[in-house]
Every structure is written in structure tokens, then in C-alpha cells.
mmCIF file of C-alpha atoms and ligand atoms in Angstrom:
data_model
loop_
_atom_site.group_PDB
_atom_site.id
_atom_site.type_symbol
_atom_site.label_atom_id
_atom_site.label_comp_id
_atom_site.label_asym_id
_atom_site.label_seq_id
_atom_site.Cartn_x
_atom_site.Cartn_y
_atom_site.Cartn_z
ATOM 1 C CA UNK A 223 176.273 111.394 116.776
ATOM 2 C CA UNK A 224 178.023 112.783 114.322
ATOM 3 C CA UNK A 225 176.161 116.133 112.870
ATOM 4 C CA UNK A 226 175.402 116.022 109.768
ATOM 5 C CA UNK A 227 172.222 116.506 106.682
ATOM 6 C CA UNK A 228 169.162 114.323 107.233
ATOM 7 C CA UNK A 229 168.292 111.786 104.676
ATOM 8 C CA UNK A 230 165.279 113.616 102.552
ATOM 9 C CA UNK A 231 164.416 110.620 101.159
ATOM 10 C CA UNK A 232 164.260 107.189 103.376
ATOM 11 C CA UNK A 233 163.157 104.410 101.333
ATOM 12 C CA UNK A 234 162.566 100.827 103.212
ATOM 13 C CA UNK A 235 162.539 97.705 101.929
ATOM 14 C CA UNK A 236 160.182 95.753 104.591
ATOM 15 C CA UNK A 237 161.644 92.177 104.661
ATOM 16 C CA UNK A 238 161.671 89.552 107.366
ATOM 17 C CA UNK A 239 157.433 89.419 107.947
ATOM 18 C CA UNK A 240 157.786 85.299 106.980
ATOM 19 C CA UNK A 241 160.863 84.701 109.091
ATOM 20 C CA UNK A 242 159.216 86.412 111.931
ATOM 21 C CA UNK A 243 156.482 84.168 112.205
ATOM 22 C CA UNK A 244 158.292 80.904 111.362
ATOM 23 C CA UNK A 245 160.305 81.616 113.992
ATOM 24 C CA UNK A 246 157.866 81.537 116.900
ATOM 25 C CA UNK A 247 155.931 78.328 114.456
ATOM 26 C CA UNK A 248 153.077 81.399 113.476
ATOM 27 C CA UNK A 249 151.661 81.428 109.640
ATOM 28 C CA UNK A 250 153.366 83.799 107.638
ATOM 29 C CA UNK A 251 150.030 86.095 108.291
ATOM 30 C CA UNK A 252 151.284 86.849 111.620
ATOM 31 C CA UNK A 253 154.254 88.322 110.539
ATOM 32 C CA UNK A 254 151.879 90.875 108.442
ATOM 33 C CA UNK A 255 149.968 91.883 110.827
ATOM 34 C CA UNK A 256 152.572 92.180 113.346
ATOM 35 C CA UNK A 257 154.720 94.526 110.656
ATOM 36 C CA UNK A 258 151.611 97.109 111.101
ATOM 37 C CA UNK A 259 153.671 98.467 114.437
ATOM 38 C CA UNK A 260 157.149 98.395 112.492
ATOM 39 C CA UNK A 261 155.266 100.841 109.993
ATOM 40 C CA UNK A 262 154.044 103.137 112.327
ATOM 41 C CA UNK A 263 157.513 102.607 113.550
ATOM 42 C CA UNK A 264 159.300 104.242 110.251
ATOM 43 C CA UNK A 265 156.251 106.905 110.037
ATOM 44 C CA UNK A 266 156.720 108.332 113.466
ATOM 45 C CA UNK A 267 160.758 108.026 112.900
ATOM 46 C CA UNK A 268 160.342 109.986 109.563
ATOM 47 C CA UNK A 269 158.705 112.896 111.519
ATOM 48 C CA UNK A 270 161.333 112.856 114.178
ATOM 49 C CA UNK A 271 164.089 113.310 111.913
ATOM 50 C CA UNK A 272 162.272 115.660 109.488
ATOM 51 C CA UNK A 273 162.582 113.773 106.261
ATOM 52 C CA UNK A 274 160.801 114.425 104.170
ATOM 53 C CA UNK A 275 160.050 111.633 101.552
ATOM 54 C CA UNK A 276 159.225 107.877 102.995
ATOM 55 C CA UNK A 277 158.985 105.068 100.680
ATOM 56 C CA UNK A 278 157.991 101.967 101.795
ATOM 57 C CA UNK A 279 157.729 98.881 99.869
ATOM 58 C CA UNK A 280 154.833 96.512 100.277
ATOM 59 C CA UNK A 281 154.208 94.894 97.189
ATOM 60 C CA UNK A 282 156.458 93.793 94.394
ATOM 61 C CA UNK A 283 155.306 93.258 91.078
ATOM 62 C CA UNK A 284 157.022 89.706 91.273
ATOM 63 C CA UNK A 285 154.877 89.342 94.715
ATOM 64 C CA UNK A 286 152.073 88.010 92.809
ATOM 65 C CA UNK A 287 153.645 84.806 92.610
ATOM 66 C CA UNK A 288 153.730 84.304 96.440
ATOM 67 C CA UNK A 289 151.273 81.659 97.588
ATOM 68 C CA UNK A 290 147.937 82.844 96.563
ATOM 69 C CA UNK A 291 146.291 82.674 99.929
ATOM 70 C CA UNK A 292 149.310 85.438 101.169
ATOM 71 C CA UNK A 293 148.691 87.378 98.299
ATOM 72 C CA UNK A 294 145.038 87.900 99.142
ATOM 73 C CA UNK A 295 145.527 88.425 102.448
ATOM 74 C CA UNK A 296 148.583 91.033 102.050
ATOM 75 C CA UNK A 297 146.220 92.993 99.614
ATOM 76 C CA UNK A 298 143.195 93.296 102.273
ATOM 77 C CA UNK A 299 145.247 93.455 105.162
ATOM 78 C CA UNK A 300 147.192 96.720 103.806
ATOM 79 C CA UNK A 301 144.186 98.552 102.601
ATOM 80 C CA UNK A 302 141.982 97.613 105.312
ATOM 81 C CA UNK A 303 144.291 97.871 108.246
ATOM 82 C CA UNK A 304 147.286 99.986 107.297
ATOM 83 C CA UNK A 305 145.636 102.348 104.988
ATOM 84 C CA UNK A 306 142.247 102.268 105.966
ATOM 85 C CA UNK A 307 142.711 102.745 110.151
ATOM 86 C CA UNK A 308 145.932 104.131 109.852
ATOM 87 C CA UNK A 309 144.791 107.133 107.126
ATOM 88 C CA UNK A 310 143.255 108.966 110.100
ATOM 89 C CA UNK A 311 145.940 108.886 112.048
ATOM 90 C CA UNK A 312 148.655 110.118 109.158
ATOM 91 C CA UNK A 313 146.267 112.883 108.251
ATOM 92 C CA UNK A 314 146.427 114.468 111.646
ATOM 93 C CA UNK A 315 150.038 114.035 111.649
ATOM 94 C CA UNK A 316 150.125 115.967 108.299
ATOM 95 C CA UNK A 317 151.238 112.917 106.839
ATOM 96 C CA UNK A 318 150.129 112.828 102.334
ATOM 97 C CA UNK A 319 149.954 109.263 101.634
ATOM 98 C CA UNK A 320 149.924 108.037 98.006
ATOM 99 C CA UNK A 321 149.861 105.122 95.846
ATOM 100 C CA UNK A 322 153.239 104.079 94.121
ATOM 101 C CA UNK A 323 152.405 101.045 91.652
ATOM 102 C CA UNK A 324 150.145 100.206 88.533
ATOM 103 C CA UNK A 325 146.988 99.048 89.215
ATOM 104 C CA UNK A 326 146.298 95.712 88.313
ATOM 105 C CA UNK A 327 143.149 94.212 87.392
ATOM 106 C CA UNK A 328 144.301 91.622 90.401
ATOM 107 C CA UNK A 329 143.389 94.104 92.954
ATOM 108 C CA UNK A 330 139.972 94.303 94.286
ATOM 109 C CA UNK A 331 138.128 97.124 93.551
ATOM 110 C CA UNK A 332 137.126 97.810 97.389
ATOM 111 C CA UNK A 333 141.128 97.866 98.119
ATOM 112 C CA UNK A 334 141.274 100.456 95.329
ATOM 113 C CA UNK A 335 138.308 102.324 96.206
ATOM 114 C CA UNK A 336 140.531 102.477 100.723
ATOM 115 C CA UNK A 337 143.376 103.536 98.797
ATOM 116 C CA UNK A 338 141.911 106.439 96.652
ATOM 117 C CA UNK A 339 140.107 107.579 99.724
ATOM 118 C CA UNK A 340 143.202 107.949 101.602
ATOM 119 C CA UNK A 341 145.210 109.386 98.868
ATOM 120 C CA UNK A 342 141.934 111.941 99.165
ATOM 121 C CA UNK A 343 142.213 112.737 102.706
ATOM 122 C CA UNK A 344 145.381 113.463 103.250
ATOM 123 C CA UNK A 345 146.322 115.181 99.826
ATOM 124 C CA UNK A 346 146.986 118.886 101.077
ATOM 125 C CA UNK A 347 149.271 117.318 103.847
ATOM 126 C CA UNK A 348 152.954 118.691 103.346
ATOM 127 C CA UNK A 349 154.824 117.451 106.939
ATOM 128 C CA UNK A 350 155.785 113.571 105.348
ATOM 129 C CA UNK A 351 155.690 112.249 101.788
ATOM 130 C CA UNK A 352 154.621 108.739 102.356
ATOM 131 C CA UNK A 353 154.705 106.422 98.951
ATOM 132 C CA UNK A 354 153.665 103.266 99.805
ATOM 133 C CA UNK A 355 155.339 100.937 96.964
ATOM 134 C CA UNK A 356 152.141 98.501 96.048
ATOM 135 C CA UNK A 357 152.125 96.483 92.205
ATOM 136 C CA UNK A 358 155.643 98.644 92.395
ATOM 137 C CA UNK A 359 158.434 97.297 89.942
ATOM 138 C CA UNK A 360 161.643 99.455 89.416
ATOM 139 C CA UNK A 361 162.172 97.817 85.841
ATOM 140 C CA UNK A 362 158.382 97.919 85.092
ATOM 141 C CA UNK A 363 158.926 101.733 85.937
ATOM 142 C CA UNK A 364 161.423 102.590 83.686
ATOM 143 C CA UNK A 365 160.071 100.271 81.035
ATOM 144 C CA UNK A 366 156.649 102.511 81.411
ATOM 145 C CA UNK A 367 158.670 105.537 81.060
ATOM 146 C CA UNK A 368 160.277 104.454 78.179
ATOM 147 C CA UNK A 369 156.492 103.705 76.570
ATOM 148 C CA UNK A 370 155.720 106.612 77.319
ATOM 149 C CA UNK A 371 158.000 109.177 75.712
ATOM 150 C CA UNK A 372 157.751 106.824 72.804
ATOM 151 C CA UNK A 373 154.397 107.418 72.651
ATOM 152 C CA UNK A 374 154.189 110.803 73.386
ATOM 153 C CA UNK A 375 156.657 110.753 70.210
ATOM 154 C CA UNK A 376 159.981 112.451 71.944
ATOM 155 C CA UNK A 377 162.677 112.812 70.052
ATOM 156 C CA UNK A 378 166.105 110.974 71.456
ATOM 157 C CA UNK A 379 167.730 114.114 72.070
ATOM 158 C CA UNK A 380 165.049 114.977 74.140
ATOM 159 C CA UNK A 381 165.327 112.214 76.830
ATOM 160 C CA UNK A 382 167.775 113.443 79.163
ATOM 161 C CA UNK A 383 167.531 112.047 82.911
ATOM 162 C CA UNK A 384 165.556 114.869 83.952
ATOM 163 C CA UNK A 385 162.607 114.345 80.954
ATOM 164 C CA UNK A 386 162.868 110.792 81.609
ATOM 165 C CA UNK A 387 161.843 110.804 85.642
ATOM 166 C CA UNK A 388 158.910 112.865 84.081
ATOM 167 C CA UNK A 389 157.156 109.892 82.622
ATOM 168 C CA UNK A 390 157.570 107.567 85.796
ATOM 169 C CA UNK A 391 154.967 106.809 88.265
ATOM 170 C CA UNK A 392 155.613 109.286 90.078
ATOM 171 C CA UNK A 393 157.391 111.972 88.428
ATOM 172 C CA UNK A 394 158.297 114.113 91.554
ATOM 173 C CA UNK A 395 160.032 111.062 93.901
ATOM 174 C CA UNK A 396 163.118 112.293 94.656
ATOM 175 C CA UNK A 397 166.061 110.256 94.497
ATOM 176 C CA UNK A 398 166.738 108.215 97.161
ATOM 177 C CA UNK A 399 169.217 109.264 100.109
ATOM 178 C CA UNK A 400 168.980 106.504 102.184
ATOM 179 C CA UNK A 401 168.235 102.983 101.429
ATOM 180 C CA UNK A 402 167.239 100.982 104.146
ATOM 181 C CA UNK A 403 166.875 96.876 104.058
ATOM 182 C CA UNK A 404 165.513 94.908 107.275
ATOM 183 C CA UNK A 405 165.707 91.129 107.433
ATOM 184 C CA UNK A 406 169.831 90.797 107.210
ATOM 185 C CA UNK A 407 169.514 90.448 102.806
ATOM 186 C CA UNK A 408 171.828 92.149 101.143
ATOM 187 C CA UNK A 409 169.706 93.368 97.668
ATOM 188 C CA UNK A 410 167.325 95.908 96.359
ATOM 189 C CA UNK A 411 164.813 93.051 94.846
ATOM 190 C CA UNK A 412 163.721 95.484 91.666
ATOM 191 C CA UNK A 413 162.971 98.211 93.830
ATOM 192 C CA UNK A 414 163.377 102.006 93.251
ATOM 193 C CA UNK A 415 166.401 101.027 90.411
ATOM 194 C CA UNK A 416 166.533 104.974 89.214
ATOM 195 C CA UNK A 417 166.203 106.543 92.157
ATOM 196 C CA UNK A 418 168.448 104.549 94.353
ATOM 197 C CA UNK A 419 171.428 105.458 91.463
ATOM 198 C CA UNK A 420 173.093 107.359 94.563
ATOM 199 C CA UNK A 421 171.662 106.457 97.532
ATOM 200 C CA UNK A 422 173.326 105.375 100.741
ATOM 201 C CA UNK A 423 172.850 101.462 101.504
ATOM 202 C CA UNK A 424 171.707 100.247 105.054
ATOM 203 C CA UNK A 425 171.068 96.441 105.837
ATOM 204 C CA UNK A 426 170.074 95.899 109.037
ATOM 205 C CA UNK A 427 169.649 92.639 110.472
ATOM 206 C CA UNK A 428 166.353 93.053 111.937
ATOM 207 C CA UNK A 429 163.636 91.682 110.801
ATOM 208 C CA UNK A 430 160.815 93.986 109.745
ATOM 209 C CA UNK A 431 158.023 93.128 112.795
ATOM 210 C CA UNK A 432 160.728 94.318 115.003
ATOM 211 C CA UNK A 433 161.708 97.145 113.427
ATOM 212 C CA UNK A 434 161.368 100.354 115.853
ATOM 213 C CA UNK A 435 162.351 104.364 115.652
ATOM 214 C CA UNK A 436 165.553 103.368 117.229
ATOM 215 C CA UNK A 437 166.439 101.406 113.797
ATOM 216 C CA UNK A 438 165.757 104.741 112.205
ATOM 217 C CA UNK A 439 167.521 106.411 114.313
ATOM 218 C CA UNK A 440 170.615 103.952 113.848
ATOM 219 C CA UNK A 441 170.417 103.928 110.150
ATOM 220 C CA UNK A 442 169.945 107.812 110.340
ATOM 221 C CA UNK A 443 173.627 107.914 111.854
ATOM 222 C CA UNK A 444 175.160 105.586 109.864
ATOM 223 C CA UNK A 445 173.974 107.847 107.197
ATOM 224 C CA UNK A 446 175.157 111.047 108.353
ATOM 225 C CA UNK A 447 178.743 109.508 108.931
ATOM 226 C CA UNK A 448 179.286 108.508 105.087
ATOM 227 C CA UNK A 449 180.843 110.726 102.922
ATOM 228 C CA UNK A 450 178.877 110.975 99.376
ATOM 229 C CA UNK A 451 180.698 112.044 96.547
ATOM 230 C CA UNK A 452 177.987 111.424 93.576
ATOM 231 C CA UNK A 453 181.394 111.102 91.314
ATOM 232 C CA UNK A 454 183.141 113.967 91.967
ATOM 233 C CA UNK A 455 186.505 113.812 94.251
ATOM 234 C CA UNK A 456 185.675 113.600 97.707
ATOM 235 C CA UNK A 457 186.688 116.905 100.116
ATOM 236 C CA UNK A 458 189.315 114.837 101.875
ATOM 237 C CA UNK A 459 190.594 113.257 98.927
ATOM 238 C CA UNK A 460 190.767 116.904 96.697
ATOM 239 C CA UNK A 461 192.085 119.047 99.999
ATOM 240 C CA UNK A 462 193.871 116.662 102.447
ATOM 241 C CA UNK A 463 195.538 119.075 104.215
ATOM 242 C CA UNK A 464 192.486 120.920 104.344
ATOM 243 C CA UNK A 465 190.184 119.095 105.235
ATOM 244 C CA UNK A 466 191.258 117.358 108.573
ATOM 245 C CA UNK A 467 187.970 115.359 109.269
ATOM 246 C CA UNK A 468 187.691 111.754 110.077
ATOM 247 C CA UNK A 469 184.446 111.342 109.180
ATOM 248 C CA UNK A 470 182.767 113.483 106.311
ATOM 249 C CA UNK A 471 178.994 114.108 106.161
ATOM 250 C CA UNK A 472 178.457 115.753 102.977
ATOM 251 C CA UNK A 473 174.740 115.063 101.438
ATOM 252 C CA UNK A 474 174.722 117.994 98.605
ATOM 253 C CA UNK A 475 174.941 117.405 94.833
ATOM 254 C CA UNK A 476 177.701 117.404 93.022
ATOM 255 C CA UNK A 477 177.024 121.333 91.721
ATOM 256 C CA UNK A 478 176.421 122.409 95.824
ATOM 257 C CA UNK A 479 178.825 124.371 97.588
ATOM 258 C CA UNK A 480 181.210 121.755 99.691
ATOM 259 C CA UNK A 481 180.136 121.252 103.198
ATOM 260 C CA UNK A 482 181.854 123.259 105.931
ATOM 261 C CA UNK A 483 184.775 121.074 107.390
ATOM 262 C CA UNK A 484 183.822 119.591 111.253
ATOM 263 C CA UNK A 485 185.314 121.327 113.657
ATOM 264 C CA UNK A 486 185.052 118.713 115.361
ATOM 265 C CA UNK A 487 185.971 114.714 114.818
ATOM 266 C CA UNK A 488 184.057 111.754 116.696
ATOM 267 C CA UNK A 489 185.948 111.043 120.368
ATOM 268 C CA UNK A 490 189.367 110.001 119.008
ATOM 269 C CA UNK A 491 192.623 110.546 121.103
ATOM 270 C CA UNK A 492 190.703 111.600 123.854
ATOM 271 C CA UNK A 493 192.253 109.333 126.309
ATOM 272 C CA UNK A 494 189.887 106.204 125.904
ATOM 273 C CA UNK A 495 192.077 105.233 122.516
ATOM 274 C CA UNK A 496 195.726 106.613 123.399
ATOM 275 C CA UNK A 497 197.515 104.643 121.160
ATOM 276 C CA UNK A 498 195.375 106.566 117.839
ATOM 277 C CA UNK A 499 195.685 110.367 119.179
ATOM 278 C CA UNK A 500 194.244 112.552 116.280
ATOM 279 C CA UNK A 501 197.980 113.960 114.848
ATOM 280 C CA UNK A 502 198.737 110.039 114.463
ATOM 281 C CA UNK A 503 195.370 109.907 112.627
ATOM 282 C CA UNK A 504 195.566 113.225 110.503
ATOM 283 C CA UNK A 505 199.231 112.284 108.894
ATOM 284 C CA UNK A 506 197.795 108.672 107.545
ATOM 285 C CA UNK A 507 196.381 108.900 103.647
ATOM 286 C CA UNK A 508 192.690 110.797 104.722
ATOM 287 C CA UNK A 509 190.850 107.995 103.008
ATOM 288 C CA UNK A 510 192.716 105.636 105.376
ATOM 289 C CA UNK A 511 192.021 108.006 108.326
ATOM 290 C CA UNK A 512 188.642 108.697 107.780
ATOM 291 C CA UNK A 513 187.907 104.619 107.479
ATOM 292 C CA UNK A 514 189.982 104.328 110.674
ATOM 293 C CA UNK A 515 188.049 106.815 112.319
ATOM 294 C CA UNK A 516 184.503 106.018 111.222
ATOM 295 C CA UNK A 517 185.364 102.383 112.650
ATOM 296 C CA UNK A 518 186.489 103.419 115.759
ATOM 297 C CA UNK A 519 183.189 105.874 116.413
ATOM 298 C CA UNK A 520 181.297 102.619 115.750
ATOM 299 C CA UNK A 521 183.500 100.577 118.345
ATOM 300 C CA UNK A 522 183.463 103.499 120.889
ATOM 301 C CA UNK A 523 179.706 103.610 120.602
ATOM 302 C CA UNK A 524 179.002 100.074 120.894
ATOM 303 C CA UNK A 525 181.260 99.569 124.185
ATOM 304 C CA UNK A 526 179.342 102.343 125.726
ATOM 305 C CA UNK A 527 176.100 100.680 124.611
ATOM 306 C CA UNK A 528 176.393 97.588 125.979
ATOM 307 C CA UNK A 529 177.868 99.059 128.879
ATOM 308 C CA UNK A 530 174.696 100.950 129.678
ATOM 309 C CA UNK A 531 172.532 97.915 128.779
ATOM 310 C CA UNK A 532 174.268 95.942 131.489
ATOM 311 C CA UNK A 533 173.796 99.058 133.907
ATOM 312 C CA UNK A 534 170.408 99.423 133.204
ATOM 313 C CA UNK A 535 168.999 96.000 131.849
ATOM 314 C CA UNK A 536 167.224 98.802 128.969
ATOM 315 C CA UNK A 537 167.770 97.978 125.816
ATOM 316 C CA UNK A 538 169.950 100.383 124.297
ATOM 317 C CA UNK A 539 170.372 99.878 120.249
ATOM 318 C CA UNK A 540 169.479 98.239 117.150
ATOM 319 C CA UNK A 541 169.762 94.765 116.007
ATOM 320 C CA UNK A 542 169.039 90.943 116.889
ATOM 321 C CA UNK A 543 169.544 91.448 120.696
ATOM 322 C CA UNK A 544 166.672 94.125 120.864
ATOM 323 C CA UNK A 545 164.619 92.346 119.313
ATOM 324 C CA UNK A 546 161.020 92.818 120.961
ATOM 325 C CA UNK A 547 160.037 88.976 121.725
HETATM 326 C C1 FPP B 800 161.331 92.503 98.630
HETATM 327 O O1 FPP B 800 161.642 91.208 98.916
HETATM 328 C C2 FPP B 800 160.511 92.986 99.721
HETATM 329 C C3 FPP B 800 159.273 93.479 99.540
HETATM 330 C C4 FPP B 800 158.637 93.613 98.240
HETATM 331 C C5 FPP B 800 158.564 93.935 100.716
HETATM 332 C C6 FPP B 800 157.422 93.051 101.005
HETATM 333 C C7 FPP B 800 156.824 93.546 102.247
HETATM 334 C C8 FPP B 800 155.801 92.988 102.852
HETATM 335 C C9 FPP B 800 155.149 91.782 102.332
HETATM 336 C C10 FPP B 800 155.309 93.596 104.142
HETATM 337 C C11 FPP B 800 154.112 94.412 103.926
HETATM 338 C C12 FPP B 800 153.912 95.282 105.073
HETATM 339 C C13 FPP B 800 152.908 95.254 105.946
HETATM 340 C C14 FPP B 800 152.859 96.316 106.959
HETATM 341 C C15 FPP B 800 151.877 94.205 105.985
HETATM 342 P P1 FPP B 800 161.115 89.998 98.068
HETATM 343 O O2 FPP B 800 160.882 88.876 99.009
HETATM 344 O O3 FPP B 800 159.952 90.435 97.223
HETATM 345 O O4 FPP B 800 162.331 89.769 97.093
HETATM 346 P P2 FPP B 800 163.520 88.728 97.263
HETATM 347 O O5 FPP B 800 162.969 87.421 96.805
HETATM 348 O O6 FPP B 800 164.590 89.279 96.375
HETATM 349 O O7 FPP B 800 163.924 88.721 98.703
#
């Protein structure tokens, strides 16, 4: 893998419950309960790679318009289930779980009453950040914001981005690093809108039931082998001759100091590619390179993956073909 900075804040978008159970002729309900694993999944693959910020979505605000006998059962089955058995577990693994969403007179008070407790348990925790997005709209968000400072009478020239995150939900969620979709769609469905303004985009094609730390993991690399620029000129664009990487890692603001150059690029030119040595690589356009580069690392990897699946019959990666049943 190529080094690089961990993701601080992993936010998922949990799709592909439905599909799940359609596909082995289950009710949608199956596909809830059997996302419970995926979840712990994404916890325990949080820890691993020390981020420290997990948001997971569960709940839309357009959810409500699901069939109503889902609805009811997606409301009980997270505070009962996920929250309510799981809060134990979390709080030993200094896990602080919290609430992101309005409440809504829709929710039952009991589910309220699961939620609060857990939010109580596990408050001094400091190892994982774990929002769990519930009644969470990213438009509702910023329109609540927006109430807010009006009614809190701020003047315009007040409400700069940093005042503005203030009156959110939750006014200390980072923005978003990495942005994670299971279930193969390609959209962020109204979620996290202000803090996903920079984040890195992941779609993965499995669906969320399936989802395991190795899809972490995977989405974790594909991560650290982006290059994020947050406007400014990107190292190998500014520096060309400078900078001879073909993959950059860079996670810092635009103010941070720029990232040490790799010493060393992904396997290129090592003999397995001859016809691409790195001094053929290094006098193309760096952009170009670095594309070039990135794609053959992905190639390279995947050979040797299925090569070691059909030495080993393991499974050895993300995606359909892993897929547990
Ligand atoms: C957005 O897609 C996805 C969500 C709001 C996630 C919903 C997640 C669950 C129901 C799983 C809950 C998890 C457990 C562990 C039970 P969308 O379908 O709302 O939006 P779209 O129509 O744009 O795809």
C-alpha cells in the first residue's frame, strides 16, 4: 500500500440492505438485520486504522416515506439492536456514540429514551467518534443553521464558514475525508452536503450486508493514493521536476506545510512492467504520470490478488466476488 495520512473522518453511506434480501427472495427486513454485522464491520475497521470520526448514515429525512411497515421496523431495530446491544460493546472499545438528526415527533419515545442512554454511557469515550446519521438531512442542516444565526440575530458579515458550522447539528463534525458509498450508486442522497465540500469519493459495489473491514481497508488505500489539492496547485503540478512521485498522498489543508515527496513510487519498472520503467514515466506531463501510475498499482495489485485467491481458494479483496453468501 501506498503510505500515506489516514482518513480522520470516514463517513458511510449504508446502501444495498433491500437488494440484499431481494436477492436471496428475503423481505427487505432481512437485509436490516443482516447490515448489523456490516456495522460492526466499519466500527472495528475505524479502530484499526485510527480514524477518528465515523459517520454512518441510517436514516434520511426523506426515509420517512419508505413503506411504513420498514420505517417502523428500521426505527426499533436500530435502537433496540444496534444501539441498545451494541452500546456495551462500543463503550468498552472507547467508542462515544451520538445522535446526528432532529428528533421528530415520529420517533417513539422508548427509541429516544435507547438512544440518550447510549449517548450517556459512552460520552467520556475519546478512541472513535461514532455519529450515527438518524432524521439526518444535509439541506435540513444547513437550512437549521441558517434559522439559527437569523435568530440569534447575526449580522451578514458575521457568517463566515467557520460561524456557520457553529449552528449545525453538530457543530464539531469535521469535514469529511473520505466518503464511502456501498451498493454500486453513484450519489450522496442529501447527506453530509457541507462537510463532504472536499472529501474523497469511494463507491464500492458491495452491498452494505456484505460489507467487511477488508472494504475499509480497500477504500482506506484508494484514499491514501489520491492526491487532494482543496484548490490550490497540486505538488506535482507546481514542482514537476521536483516532485518525481507517481502517486501523491497529501491529506493537509491548503495552509499545511506540503507533504514530504515519496521516496519511493508503487512497483513500476521493476521488471514485471518493462515496457513503463520509471525514467519513461517521470519525463511524461506528472499529471499524466501520476494517472498512469496510480492505474498500474491498481492492475499490479489485482493480478497478484487473484493470483493468491486461486492459490489459496481465500478470498483475497473487496467487491461482488467476496461477497459472503
Ligand atoms: C441513502 O439512500 C442511504 C441511506 C439513508 C442509508 C439507509 C441505511 C439503512 C436503511 C441501513 C440502516 C442500517 C442498519 C444497520 C439497520 P436512499 O435510498 O435514502 O437515497 P436514494 O433514493 O438516493 O438512493
Amino acid at each position: 500500500m501506498t503510505p500515506g495520512v489516514p482518513p480522520r473522518h470516514v463517513a458511510c453511506i449504508m446502501d444495498g440492505n433491500g437488494r440484499w434480501a431481494q436477492h436471496r427472495g428475503l423481505e427487505r427486513t432481512h437485509g436490516h438485520m443482516a447490515a448489523r454485522a456490516a456495522l460492526e464491520a466499519a466500527v472495528d475497521g475505524a479502530l484499526e486504522h485510527e480514524v477518528e470520526w465515523l459517520t454512518l448514515f441510517a436514516f434520511s429525512t426523506e426515509n420517512w416515506s419508505r413503506p411504513e411497515e420498514e420505517v417502523s421496523f428500521l426505527v426499533r431495530f436500530l435502537a433496540q439492536h444496534v444501539i441498545g446491544r451494541g452500546a456495551r460493546s462500543m463503550h468498552e472499545r472507547g467508542v462515544r456514540l451520538r445522535l446526528l438528526g432532529r428528533t421528530d415527533p415520529r420517533v417513539p419515545a422508548e427509541v429516544l429514551d435507547r438512544l440518550r442512554e447510549a449517548e450517556e454511557l459512552t460520552r467520556d469515550n475519546s478512541t472513535l467518534q461514532l455519529s450515527l446519521a438518524f432524521n439526518y438531512g444535509g439541506r435540513q442542516d444547513l437550512c437549521e443553521a441558517a434559522r439559527s444565526l437569523l435568530l440569534q440575530e447575526v449580522p451578514a458579515a458575521e457568517i463566515t464558514d467557520e460561524n456557520l458550522a457553529r449552528h449545525m447539528l453538530l457543530p464539531e463534525l469535521p469535514d469529511v475525508d473520505l466518503l464511502l458509498r456501498t451498493g454500486g450508486e453513484h450519489r450522496l442522497s442529501n447527506f453530509l452536503l457541507w462537510h463532504c465540500a472536499y472529501a474523497e469519493l469511494v463507491f464500492l459495489d458491495v452491498l452494505w450486508p456484505d460489507f467487511r473491514t477488508v472494504h475499509l481497508r480497500h477504500a482506506v488505500e484508494l484514499y491514501q493514493q489520491r492526491q487532494r489539492r482543496f484548490g490550490t496547485v497540486g505538488r506535482t503540478d507546481a514542482a514537476d521536476a521536483a516532485a518525481p512521485t507517481v502517486a501523491g498522498t497529501a491529506a493537509a489543508p491548503p495552509d499545511a506545510a506540503p507533504p514530504a515527496v515519496e521516496a519511493t513510487a508503487p512497483a513500476i519498472g521493476t521488471g514485471l512492467v518493462p515496457s513503463l520503467a520509471p525514467s519513461a514515466l517521470l519525463s511524461l506531463p506528472t499529471s499524466i504520470a501520476s494517472h498512469l501510475g496510480a492505474t498500474l498499482w491498481d492492475g499490479l495489485r489485482e493480478t497478484a490478488r487473484s493470483t493468491l485467491h486461486r492459490l489459496t481458494g481465500e478470498p483475497t479483496g473487496p467487491g461482488r466476488d467476496n461477497q459472503s453468501s
